[in-house]
mmCIF file of C-alpha atoms in Angstrom:
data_model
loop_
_atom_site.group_PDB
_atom_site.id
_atom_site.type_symbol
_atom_site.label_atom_id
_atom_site.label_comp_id
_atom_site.label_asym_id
_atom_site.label_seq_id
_atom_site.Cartn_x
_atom_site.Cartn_y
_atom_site.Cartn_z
ATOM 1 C CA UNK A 1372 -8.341 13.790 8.841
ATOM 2 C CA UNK A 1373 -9.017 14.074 5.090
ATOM 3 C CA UNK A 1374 -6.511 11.912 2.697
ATOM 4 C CA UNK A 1375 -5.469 10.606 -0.743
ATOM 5 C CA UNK A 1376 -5.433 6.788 -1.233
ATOM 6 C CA UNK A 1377 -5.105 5.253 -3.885
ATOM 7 C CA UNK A 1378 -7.072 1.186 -4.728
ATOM 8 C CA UNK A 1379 -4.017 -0.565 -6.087
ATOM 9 C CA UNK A 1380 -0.527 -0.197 -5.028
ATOM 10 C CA UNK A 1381 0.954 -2.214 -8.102
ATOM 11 C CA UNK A 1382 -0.093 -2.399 -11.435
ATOM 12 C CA UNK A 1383 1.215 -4.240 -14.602
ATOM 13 C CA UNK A 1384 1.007 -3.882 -17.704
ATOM 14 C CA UNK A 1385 1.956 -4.839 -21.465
ATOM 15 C CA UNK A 1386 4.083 -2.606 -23.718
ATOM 16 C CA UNK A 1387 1.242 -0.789 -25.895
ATOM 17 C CA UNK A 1388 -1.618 -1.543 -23.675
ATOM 18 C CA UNK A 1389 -3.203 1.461 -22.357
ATOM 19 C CA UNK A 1390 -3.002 2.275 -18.439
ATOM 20 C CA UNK A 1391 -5.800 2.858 -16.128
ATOM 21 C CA UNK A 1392 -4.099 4.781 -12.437
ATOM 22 C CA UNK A 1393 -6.908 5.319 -9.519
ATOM 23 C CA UNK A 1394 -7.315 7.183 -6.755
ATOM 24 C CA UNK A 1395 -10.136 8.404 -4.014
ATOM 25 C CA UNK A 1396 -9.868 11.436 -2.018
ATOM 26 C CA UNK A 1397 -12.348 12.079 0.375
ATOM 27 C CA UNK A 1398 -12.232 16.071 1.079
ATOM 28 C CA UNK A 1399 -15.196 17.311 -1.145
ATOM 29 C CA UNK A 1400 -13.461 21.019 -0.599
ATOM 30 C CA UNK A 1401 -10.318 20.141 -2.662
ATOM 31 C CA UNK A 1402 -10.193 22.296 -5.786
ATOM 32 C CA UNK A 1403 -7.115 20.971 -7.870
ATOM 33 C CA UNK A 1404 -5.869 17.628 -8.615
ATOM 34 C CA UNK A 1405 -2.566 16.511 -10.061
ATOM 35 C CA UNK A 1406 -0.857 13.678 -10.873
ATOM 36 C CA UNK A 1407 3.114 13.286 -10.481
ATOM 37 C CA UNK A 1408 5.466 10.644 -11.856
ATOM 38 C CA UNK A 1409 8.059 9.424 -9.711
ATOM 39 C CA UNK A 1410 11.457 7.524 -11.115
ATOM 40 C CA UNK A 1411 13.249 5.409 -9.065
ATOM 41 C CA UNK A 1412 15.538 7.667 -6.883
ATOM 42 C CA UNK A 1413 13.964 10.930 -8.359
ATOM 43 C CA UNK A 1414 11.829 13.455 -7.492
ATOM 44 C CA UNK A 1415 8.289 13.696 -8.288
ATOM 45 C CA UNK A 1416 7.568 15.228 -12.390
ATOM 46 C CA UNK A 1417 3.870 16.745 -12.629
ATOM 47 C CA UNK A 1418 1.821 15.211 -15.284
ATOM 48 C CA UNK A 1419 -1.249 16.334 -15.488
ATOM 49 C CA UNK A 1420 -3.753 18.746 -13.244
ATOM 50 C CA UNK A 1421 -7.311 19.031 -13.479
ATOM 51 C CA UNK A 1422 -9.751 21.622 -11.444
ATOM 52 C CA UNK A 1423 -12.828 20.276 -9.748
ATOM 53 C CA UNK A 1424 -14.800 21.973 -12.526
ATOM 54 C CA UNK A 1425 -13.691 19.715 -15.085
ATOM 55 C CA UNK A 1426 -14.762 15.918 -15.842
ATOM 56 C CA UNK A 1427 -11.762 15.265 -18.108
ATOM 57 C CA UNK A 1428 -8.482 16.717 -19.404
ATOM 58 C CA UNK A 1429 -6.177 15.379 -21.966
ATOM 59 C CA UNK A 1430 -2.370 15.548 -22.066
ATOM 60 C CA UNK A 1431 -0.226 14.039 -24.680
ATOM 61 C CA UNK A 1432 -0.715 10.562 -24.022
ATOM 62 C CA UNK A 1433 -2.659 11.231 -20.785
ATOM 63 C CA UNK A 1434 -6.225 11.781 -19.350
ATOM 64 C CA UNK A 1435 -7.336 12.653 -16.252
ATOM 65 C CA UNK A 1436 -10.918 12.217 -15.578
ATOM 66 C CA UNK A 1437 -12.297 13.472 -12.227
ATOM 67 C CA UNK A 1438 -15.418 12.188 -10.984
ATOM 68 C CA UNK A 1439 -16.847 14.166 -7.996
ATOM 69 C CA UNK A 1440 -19.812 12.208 -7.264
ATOM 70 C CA UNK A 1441 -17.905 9.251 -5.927
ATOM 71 C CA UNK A 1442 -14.771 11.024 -5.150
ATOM 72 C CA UNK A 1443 -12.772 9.239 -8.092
ATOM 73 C CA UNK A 1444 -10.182 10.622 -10.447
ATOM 74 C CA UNK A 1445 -8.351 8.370 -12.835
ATOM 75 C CA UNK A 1446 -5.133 8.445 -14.605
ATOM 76 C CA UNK A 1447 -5.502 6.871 -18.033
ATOM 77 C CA UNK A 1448 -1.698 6.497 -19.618
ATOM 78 C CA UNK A 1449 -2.423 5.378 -24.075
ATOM 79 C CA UNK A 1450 -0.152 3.128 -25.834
ATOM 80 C CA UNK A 1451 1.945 2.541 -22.452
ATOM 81 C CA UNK A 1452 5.834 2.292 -22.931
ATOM 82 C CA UNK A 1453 9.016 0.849 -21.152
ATOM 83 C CA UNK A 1454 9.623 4.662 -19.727
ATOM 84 C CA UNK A 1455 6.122 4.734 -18.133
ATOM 85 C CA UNK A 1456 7.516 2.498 -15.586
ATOM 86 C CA UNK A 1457 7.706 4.593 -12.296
ATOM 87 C CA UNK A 1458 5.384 5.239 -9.295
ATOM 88 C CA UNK A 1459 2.738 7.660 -10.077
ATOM 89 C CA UNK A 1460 0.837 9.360 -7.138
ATOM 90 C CA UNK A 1461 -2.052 11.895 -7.046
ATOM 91 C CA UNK A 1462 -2.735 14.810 -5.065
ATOM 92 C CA UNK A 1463 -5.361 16.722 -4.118
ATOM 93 C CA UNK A 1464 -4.740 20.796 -3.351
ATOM 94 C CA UNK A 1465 -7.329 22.202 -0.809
ATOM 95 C CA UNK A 1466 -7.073 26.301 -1.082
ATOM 96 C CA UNK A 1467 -5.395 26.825 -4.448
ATOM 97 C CA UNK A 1468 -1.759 27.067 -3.423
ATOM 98 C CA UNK A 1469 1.229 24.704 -3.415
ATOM 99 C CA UNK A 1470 1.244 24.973 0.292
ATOM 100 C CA UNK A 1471 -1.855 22.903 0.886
ATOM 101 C CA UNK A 1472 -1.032 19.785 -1.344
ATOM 102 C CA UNK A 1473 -1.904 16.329 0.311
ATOM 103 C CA UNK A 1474 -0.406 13.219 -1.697
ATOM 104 C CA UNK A 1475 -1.415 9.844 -2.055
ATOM 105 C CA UNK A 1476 0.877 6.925 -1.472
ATOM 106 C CA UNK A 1477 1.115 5.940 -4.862
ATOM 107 C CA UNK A 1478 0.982 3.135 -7.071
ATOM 108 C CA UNK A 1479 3.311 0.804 -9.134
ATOM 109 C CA UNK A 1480 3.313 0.830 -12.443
ATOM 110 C CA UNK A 1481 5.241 -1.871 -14.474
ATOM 111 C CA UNK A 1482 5.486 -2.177 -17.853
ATOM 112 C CA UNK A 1483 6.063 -5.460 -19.270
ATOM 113 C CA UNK A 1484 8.187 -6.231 -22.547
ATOM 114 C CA UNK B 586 18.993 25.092 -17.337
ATOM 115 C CA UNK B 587 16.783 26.365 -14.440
ATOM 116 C CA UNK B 588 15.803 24.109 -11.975
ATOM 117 C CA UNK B 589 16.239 22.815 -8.804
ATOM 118 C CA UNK B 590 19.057 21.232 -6.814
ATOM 119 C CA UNK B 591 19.127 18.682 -3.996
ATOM 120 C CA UNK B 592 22.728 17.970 -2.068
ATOM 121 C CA UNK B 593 24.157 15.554 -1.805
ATOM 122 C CA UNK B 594 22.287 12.934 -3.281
ATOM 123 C CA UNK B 595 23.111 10.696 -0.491
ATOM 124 C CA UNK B 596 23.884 11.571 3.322
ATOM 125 C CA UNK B 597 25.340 9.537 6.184
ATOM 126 C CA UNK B 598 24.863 10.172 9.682
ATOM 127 C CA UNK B 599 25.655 9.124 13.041
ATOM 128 C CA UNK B 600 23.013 8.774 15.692
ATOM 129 C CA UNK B 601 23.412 12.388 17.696
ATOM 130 C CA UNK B 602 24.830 14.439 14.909
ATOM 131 C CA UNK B 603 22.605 16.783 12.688
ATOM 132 C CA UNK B 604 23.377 17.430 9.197
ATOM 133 C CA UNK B 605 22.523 20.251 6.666
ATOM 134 C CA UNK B 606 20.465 18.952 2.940
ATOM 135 C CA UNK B 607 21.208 21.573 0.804
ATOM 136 C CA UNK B 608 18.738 22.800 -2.170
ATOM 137 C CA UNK B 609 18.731 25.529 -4.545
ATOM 138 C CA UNK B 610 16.150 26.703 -7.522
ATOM 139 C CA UNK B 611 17.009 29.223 -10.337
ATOM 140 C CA UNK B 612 13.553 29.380 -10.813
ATOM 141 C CA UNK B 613 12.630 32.702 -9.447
ATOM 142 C CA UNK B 614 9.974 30.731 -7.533
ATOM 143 C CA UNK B 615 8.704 32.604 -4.385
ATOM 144 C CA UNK B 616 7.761 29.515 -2.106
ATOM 145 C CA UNK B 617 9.893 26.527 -1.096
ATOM 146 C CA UNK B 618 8.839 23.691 0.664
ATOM 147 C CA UNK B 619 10.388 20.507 1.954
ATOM 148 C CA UNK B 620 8.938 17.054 1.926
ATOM 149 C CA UNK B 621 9.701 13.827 3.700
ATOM 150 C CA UNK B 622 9.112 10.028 1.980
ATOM 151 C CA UNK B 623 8.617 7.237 3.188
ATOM 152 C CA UNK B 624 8.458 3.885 1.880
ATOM 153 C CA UNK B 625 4.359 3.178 1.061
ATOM 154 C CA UNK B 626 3.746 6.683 2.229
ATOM 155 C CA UNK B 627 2.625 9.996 0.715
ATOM 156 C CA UNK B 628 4.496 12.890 0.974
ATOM 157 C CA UNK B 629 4.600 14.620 4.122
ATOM 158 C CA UNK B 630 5.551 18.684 4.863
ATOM 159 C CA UNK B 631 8.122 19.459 7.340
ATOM 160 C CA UNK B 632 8.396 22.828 6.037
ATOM 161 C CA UNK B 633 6.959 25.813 3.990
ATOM 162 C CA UNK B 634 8.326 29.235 3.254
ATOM 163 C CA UNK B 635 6.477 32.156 1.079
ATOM 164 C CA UNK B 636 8.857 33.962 1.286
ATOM 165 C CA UNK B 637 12.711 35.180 2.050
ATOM 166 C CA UNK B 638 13.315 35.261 5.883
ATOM 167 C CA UNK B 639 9.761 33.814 6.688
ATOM 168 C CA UNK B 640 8.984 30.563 6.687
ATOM 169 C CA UNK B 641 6.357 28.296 8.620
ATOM 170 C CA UNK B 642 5.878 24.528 10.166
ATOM 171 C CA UNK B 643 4.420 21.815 8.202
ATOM 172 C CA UNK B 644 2.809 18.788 9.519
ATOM 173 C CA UNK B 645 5.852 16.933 11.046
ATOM 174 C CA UNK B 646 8.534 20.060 11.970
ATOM 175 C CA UNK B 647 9.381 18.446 15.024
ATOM 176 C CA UNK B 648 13.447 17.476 15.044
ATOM 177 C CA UNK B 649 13.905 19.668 12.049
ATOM 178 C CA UNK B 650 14.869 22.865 11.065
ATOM 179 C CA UNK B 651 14.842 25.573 8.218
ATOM 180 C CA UNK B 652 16.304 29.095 7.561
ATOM 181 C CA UNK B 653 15.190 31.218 4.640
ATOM 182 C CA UNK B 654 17.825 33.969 3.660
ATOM 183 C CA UNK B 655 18.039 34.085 0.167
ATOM 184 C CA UNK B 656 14.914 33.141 -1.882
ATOM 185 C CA UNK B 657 17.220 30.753 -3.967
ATOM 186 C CA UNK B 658 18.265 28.478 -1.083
ATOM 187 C CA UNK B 659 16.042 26.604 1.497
ATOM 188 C CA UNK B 660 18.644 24.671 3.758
ATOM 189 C CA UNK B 661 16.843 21.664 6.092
ATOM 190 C CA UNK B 662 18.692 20.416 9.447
ATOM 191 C CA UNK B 663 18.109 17.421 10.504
ATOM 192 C CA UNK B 664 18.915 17.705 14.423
ATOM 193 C CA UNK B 665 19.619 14.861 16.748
ATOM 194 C CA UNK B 666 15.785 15.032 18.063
ATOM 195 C CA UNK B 667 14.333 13.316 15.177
ATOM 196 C CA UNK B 668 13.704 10.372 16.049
ATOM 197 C CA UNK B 669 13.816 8.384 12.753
ATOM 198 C CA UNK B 670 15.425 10.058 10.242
ATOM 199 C CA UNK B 671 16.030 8.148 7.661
ATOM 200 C CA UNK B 672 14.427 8.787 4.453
ATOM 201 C CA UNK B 673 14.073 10.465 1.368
ATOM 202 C CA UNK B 674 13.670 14.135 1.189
ATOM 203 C CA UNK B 675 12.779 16.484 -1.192
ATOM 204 C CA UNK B 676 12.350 19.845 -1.850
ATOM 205 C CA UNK B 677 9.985 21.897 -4.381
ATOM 206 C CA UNK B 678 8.953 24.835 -5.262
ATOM 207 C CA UNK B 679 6.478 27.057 -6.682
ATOM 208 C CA UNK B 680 5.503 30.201 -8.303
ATOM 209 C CA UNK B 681 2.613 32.830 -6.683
ATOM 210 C CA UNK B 682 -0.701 31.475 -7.134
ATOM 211 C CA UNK B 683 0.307 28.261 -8.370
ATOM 212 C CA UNK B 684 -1.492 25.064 -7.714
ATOM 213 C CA UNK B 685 1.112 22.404 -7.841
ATOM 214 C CA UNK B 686 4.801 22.123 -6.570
ATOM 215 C CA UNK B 687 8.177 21.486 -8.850
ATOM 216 C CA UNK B 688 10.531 19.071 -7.446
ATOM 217 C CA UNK B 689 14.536 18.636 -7.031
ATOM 218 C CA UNK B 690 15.914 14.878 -7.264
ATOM 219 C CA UNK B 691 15.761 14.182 -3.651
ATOM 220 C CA UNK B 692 18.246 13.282 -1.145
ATOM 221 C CA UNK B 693 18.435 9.959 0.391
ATOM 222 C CA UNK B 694 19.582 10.237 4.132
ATOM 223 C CA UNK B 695 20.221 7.415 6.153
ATOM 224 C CA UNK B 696 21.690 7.583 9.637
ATOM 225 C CA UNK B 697 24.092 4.714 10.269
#
């Protein structure tokens, strides 16, 4: 079946650097895309979404940029801090409602001092 | 504050019993689903309701169950037929029409 991967599963950077997340999804029918922020022994916090009719979307301190000809989107954190630390996951929605999210496994982001 | 509530943050169980996660939203929100996580995984739907005293199967339902009466509360069992139980599970929620779900804090079960 269709699914959300993601290339790296850990990722580390330095305090102030900025952050670069990926992930591939391979249904070419998915409409919305978010990205969630998980703390350790929390629940997911939504970031960011984007619509497959976008390229890019900007957030306060975030970008998404969706790239449907390879089946990319990107997470790009600016000026990354000790707080950014958690896993962040994507996840692709296939009709439009909550009900059809799929999620990615997610990957590791450290942020080092 | 309006949001939504998990209980108890950490559950112990015997092999055989079932046991009751308890969540609750303020939220007004319609639809309530429950997820299951495991370590290096995604996400996965046990459950889904639209709405009060409906609700419908996700993608691993077996060994669990649900019951829908009041649109603030979305109780999961955990019976004694799922096989591995242990794991994190959380519930969200979501308005009509909207695209992406709104978590509670989780609760970690663990059968012992």
């Amino acid at each position: 079946g269709e699914s959300v991967g993601l290339h790296l599963p850990t990722l580390s950077v330095q305090e102030g650097d900025n952050s670069i997340i990926n992930c591939a999804y391979s249904n070419s029918a998915s409409d919305y895309f978010i990205w969630y922020k998980q703390e350790s022994g929390k629940g997911p916090q939504f970031i960011i979404d984007i619509r497959s009719n976008m390229d890019k979307r900007q957030g306060q301190r975030v970008t998404v940029l969706l790239n449907k000809t390879v089946k990319h989107l990107s997470l790009q954190i600016a000026a990354t801090q000790p707080g950014d630390s958690a896993v962040y996951f994507c996840a692709e929605n296939l009709s439009g409602s909550a009900r059809q999210l799929t999620f990615g496994s997610g990957t590791q982001l450290t942020v080092l001092p | 504050d309006g949001g939504i509530t998990q209980s108890p943050k950490y559950l112990f169980r015997k092999e055989g019993q079932n046991v009751t996660l308890s969540c609750e939203q303020n939220l007004n929100h319609d639809a309530m689903y429950w997820y299951r996580q495991d370590p290096g995984q995604g996400l996965r739907l046990i459950y889904y309701s639209q709405i009060v005293n409906d609700f419908q199967k996700g993608d691993i339902a077996e060994g669990y169950s649900v019951s829908r009466e009041k649109k603030e509360s979305f109780p999961l069992t955990v019976t004694s037929a799922q096989k591995n139980p242990t794991a994190f599970y959380l519930c969200a929620s979501s308005p009509p029409r909207a695209t992406e779900a709104f978590f509670g804090q989780g609760t970690r079960l663990t059968v012992v």
